[in-house]
Each structure stands twice: as structure tokens, then as C-alpha cells.
Short mmCIF file of C-alpha atoms and ligand atoms in Angstrom, two decimals:
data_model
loop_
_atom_site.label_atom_id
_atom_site.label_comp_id
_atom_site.label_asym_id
_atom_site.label_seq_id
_atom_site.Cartn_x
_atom_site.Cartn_y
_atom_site.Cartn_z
CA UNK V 1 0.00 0.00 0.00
CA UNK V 2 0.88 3.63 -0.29
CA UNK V 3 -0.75 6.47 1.82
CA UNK V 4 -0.80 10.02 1.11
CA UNK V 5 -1.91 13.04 3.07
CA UNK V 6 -4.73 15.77 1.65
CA UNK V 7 -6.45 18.84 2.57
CA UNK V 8 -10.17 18.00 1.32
CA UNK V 9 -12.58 20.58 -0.06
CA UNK V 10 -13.71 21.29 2.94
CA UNK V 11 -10.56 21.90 4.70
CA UNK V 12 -9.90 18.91 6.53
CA UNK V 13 -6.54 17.06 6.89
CA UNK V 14 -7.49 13.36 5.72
CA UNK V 15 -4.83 10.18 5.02
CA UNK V 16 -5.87 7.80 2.26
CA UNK V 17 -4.62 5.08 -0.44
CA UNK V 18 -2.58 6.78 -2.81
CA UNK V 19 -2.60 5.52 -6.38
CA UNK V 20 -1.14 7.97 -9.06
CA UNK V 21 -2.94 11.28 -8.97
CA UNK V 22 -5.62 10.19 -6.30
CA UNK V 23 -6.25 9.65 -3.00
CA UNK V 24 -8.75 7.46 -1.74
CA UNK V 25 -9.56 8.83 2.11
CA UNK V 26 -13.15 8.19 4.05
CA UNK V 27 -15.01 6.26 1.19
CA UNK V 28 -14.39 9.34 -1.68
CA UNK V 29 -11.57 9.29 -4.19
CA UNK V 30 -10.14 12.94 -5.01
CA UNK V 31 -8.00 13.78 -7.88
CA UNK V 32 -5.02 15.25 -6.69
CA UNK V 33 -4.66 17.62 -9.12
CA UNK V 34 -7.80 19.25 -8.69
CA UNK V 35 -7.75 22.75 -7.20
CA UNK V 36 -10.06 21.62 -4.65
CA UNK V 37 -7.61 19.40 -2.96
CA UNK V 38 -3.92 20.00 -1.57
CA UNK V 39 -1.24 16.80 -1.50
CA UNK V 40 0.52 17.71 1.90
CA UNK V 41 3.71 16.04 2.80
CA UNK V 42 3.02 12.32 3.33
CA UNK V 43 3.75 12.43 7.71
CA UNK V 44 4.71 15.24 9.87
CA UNK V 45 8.32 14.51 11.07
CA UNK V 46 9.52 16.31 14.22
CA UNK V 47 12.72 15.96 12.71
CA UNK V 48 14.40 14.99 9.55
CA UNK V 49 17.59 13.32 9.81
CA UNK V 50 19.99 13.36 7.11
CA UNK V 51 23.02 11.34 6.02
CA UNK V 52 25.18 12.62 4.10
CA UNK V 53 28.28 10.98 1.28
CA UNK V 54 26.54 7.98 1.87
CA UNK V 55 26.99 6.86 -1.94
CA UNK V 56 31.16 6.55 -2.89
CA UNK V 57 30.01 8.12 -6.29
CA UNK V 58 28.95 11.62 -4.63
CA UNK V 59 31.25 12.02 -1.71
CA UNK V 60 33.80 11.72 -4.87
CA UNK V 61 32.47 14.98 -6.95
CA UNK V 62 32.54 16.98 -3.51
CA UNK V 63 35.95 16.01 -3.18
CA UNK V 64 35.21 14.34 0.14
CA UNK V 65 36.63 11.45 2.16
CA UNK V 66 34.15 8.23 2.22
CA UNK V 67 33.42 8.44 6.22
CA UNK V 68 34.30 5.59 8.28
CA UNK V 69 30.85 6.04 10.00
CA UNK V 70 27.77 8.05 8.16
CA UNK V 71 27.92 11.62 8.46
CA UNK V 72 24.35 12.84 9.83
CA UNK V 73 22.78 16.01 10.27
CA UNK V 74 19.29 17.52 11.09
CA UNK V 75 16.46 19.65 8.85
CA UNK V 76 13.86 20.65 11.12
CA UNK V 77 10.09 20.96 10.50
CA UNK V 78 10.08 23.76 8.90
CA UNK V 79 12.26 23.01 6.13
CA UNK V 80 9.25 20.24 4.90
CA UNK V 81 7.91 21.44 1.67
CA UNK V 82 4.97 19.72 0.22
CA UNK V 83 4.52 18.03 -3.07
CA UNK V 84 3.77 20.40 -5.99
CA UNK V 85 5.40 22.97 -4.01
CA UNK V 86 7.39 25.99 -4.45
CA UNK V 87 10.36 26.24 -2.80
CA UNK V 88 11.88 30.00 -2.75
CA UNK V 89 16.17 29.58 -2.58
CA UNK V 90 18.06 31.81 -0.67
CA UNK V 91 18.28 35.09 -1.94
CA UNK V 92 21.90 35.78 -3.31
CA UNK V 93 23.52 32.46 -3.20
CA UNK V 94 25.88 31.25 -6.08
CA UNK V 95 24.72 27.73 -6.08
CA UNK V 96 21.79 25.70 -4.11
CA UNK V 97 22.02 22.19 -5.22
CA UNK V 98 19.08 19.31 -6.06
CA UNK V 99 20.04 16.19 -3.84
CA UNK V 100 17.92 13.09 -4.87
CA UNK V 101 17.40 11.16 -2.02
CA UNK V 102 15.12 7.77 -0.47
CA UNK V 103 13.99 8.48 2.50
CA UNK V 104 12.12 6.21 5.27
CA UNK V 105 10.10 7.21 7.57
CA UNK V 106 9.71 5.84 11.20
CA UNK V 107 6.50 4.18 12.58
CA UNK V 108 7.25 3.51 15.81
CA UNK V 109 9.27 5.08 18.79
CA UNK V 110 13.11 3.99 18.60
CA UNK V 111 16.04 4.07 20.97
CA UNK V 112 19.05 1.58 20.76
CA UNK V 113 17.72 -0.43 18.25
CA UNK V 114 19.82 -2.95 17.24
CA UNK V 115 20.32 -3.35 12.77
CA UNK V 116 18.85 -6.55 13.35
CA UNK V 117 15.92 -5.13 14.35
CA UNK V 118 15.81 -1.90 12.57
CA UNK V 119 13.20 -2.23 10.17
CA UNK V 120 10.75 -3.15 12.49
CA UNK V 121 10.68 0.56 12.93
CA UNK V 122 10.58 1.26 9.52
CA UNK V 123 6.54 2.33 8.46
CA UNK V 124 7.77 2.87 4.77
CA UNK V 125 9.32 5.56 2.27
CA UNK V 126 9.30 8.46 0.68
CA UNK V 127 11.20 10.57 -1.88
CA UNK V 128 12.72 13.55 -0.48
CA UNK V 129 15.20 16.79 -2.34
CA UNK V 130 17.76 17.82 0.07
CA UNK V 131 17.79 21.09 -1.51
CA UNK V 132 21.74 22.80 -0.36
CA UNK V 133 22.61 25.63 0.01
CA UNK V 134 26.31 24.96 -0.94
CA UNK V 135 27.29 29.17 -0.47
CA UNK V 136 26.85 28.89 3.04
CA UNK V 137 27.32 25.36 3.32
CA UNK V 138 30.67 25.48 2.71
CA UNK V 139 31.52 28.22 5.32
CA UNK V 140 30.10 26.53 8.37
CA UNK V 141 30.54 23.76 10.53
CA UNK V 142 27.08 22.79 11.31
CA UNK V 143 25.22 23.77 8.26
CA UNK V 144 21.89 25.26 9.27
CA UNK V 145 22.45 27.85 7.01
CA UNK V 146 23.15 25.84 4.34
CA UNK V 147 20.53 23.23 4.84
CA UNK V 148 18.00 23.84 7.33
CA UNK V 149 16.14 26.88 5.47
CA UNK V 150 12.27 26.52 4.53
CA UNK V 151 11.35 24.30 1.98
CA UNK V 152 14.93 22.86 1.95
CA UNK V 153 13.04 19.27 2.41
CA UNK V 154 10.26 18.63 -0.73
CA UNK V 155 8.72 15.63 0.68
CA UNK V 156 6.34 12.77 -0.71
CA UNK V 157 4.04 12.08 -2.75
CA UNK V 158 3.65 9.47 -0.41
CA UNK V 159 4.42 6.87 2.27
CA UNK V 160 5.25 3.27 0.35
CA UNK V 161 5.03 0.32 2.30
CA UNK V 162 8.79 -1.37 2.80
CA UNK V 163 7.40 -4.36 0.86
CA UNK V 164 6.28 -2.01 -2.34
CA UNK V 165 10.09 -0.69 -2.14
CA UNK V 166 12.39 -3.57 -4.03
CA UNK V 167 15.87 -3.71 -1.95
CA UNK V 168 17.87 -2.34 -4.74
CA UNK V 169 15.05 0.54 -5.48
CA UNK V 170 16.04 3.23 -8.26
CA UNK V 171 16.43 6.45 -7.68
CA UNK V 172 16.81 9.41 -9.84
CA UNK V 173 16.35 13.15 -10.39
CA UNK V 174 15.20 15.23 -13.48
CA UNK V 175 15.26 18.91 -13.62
CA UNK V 176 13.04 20.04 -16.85
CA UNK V 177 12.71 16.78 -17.46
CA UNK V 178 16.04 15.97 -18.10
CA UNK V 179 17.88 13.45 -16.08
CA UNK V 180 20.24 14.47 -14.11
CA UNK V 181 20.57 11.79 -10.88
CA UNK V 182 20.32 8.51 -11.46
CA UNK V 183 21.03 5.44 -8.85
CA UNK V 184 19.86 2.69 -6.46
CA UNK V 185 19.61 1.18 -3.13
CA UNK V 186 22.44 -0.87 -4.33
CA UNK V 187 25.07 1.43 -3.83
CA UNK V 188 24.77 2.77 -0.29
CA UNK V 189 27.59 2.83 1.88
CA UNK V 190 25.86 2.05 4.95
CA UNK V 191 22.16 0.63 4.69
CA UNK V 192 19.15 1.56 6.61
CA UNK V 193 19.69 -1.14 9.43
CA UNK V 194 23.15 -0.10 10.02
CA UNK V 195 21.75 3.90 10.05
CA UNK V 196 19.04 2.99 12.23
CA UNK V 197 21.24 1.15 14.48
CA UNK V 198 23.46 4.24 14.61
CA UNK V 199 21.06 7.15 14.75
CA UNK V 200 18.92 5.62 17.52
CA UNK V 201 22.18 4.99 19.48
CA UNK V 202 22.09 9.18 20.12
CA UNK V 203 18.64 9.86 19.88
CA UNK V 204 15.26 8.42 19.80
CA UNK V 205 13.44 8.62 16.36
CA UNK V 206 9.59 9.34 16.98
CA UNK V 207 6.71 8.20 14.50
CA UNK V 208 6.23 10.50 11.61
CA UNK V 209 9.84 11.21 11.28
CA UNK V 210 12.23 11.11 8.48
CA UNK V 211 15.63 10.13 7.47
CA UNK V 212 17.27 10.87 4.07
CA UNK V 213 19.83 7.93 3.35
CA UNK V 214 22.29 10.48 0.86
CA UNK V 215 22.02 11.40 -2.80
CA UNK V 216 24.26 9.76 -5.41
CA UNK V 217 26.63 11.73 -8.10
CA UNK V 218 24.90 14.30 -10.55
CA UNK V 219 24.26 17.11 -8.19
CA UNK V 220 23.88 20.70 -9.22
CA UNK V 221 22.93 24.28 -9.15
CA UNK V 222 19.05 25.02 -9.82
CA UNK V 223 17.70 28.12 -10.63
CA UNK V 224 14.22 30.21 -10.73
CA UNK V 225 11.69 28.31 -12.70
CA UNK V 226 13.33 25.24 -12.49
CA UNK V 227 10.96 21.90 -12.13
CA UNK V 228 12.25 18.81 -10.22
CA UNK V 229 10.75 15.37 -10.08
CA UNK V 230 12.49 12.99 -7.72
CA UNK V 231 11.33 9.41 -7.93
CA UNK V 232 11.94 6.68 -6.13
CA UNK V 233 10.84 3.06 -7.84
CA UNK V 234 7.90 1.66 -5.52
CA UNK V 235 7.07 5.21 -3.85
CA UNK V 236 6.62 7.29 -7.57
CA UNK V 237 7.57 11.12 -8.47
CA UNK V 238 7.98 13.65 -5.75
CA UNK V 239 7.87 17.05 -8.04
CA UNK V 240 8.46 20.66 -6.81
CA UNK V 241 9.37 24.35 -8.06
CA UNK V 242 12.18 27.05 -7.01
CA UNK V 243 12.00 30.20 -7.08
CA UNK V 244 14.76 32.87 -6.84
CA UNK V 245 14.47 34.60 -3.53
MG1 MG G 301 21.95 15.03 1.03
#
């Protein structure tokens, strides 16, 4: 199954079956696309947790070291943007970056979970753009600046169920329709057992919220107008806009 969020006609929040372009939510279907109804981000994560250089291929065109352990840091709520979405960039940056990347999305409450365990924690996933702010990125050590603006996290269309996600799940990126990520499951450094494992050993991961498991090679600048689709075989295509701030 896959499960989406809306905001029906009559203004209520409502989570349904999500088949491509429609929603299925208390016995009515609604066509996404209809002005009537708004696709919000698939959960509501009280965090996002991020790994990055997680894919040999990317840490590469940065010109960074493959970690020993995965390199992890936070977007908070408000950087969730919701499908269909606008995202305005930083005003006066050189460069803010796409970054194609699977996300999961926790179910239940987790501390010290053990890999073994891990995806018993694991409600489903998601297609996220870690959209990076590389100007200010690059300048600080914790990069709130460079990642932690609003709308810096495009998130959905929806929440796929592990078992509609194939272990070795494609991902890619298109900007104007062209291609411009492209990459699975297959090449992560660490995998989601081993990052749940980790994360969980510093802090406890509550339902509804989110970690982004890297973005492969083939990242780079957007600018205003620019359309990006992120999909993720099994989950389907998360799109969104920018804007020049
Ligand atoms: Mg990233």
C-alpha cells in the first residue's frame, strides 16, 4: 500500500490510499490535481535526519573522504515542503544544489535499536530533495544555514510500504525533465539497518519522522523556474518548483 496526506474541499486534513494522482480517504476518491484538494507532505516529522556521502560516487564529486561512520545532520520541521510545491532559494547564493534522495520514515518510537531489528521501525518511504545551500554550506561547521532553510526538504508524494520498495530501489532526479541523478539502493555505503542502528544509538526517532539515506553523483545548481521530479521506484515522483528569492 501507499498512503498520502490531503487537505479535502472542505478543509480537513485526511490520510488515504494513494494511487497515481488520487487519493482514496473516508469512502471518496479525489484527484489530486484538482484545485479543490492539496497533497501535503506524506507524515509530519519532528525531525528529519539526514546522512550525508553515503553513496562513494557523490562524496567523490565533492571532493570528500568516504566516512568511516555516516555523516548525519538535522532539517527541522520547517524546512518540509509539500509536493507540488514551491520552494523559494536563498536570496543571493551562487549555487543551491538538487540532492535526490530515499527516504524512510519511522512508525514507531526507537532508541538503541539494534540493525537486526531496525526495520521493524521502519513504516515505509518516501522521496525527499535535500535542496543545499552549498554558499553557506561550505563556510560553516554545522550547516543550518546551508541546509535547514524553509522548503529545503520537498517531501512525498507518499508513504510506500517497505514491501512495495524492491531492496535495490532506483532512484533518480530530473530537472526540466532531463535526467540528471540517477542510482539505487544498491550502492549505499551504509544501509538503513546499520543507520538505524546508529542514529537511535544518540537519539530516539519518533513516528512521523524522516531520514534521508544520501544522494548519489549528478548534483547541481538550480535556478528560478526550475521543475524537479524525484522518484523513487515503488514510492513514484515527488515534483516541486524554485524560485529565486
Ligand atoms: Mg543530502
Amino acid at each position: 500500500m501507499r498512503y498520502a496526506r490531503i487537505r479535502d474541499p472542505a478543509g480537513s486534513v485526511r490520510r488515504g490510499a494513494y494511487e497515481d494522482g488520487t487519493v482514496t480517504a473516508g469512502g471518496e476518491t479525489y484527484d489530486v490535481d484538482a484545485d479543490a484538494v492539496d497533497l501535503l507532505a506524506p507524515c509530519e516529522p519532528s525531525k528529519i535526519v539526514c546522512v550525508g556521502r553515503n553513496y562513494a560516487d557523490h562524496a567523490e564529486e565533492l571532493g570528500n573522504e568516504v566516512p568511516d561512520r555516516p555523516l548525519l545532520f538535522l532539517k527541522p520541521p520547517n524546512a518540509v515542503a509539500t509536493p507540488g510545491s514551491t520552494v523559494t532559494l536563498p536570496a543571493g547564493k551562487e549555487r543551491v544544489d538538487h540532492e535526490a534522495e530515499i527516504a524512510f520514515v519511522i512508525g514507531e518510537q526507537a532508541r538503541d535499536v539494534a540493525a537486526a531489528d531496525a526495520m521493524d521501525y521502519v513504516a515505509g518511504f518516501t522521496c525527499l530533495d535535500d535542496v543545499s545551500n552549498r554558499d553557506d554550506q561550505n563556510e560553516e561547521q554545522n550547516w543550518v544555514r546551508g541546509k535547514a532553510f524553509d522548503g529545503a526538504a520537498p517531501i512525498g508524494p507518499c508513504i510506500a510500504d517497505p514491501e512495495h520498495v524492491p531492496d535495490d530501489a532506483a532512484v533518480e532526479l530530473r530537472v526540466n525533465g532531463e535526467t540528471r541523478q540517477s542510482s539505487s539502493r544498491d550502492y549505499f555505503m551504509f544501509s538503513i539497518p546499520e543507520l538505524v542502528e546508529e542514529i537511535t544509538t544518540y537519539m530516539t526517532l519518533e513516528p512521523g519522522d524522516v531520514v534521508a539515506t544520501g544522494t548519489p553523483a549528478g548534483v547541481g545548481p538550480l535556478s528560478d523556474g526550475d521543475r524537479v521530479e524525484v522518484e523513487v521506484e515503488g514510492v513514484g515522483v515527488l515534483d516541486h518548483e524554485v524560485r529565486q528569492g
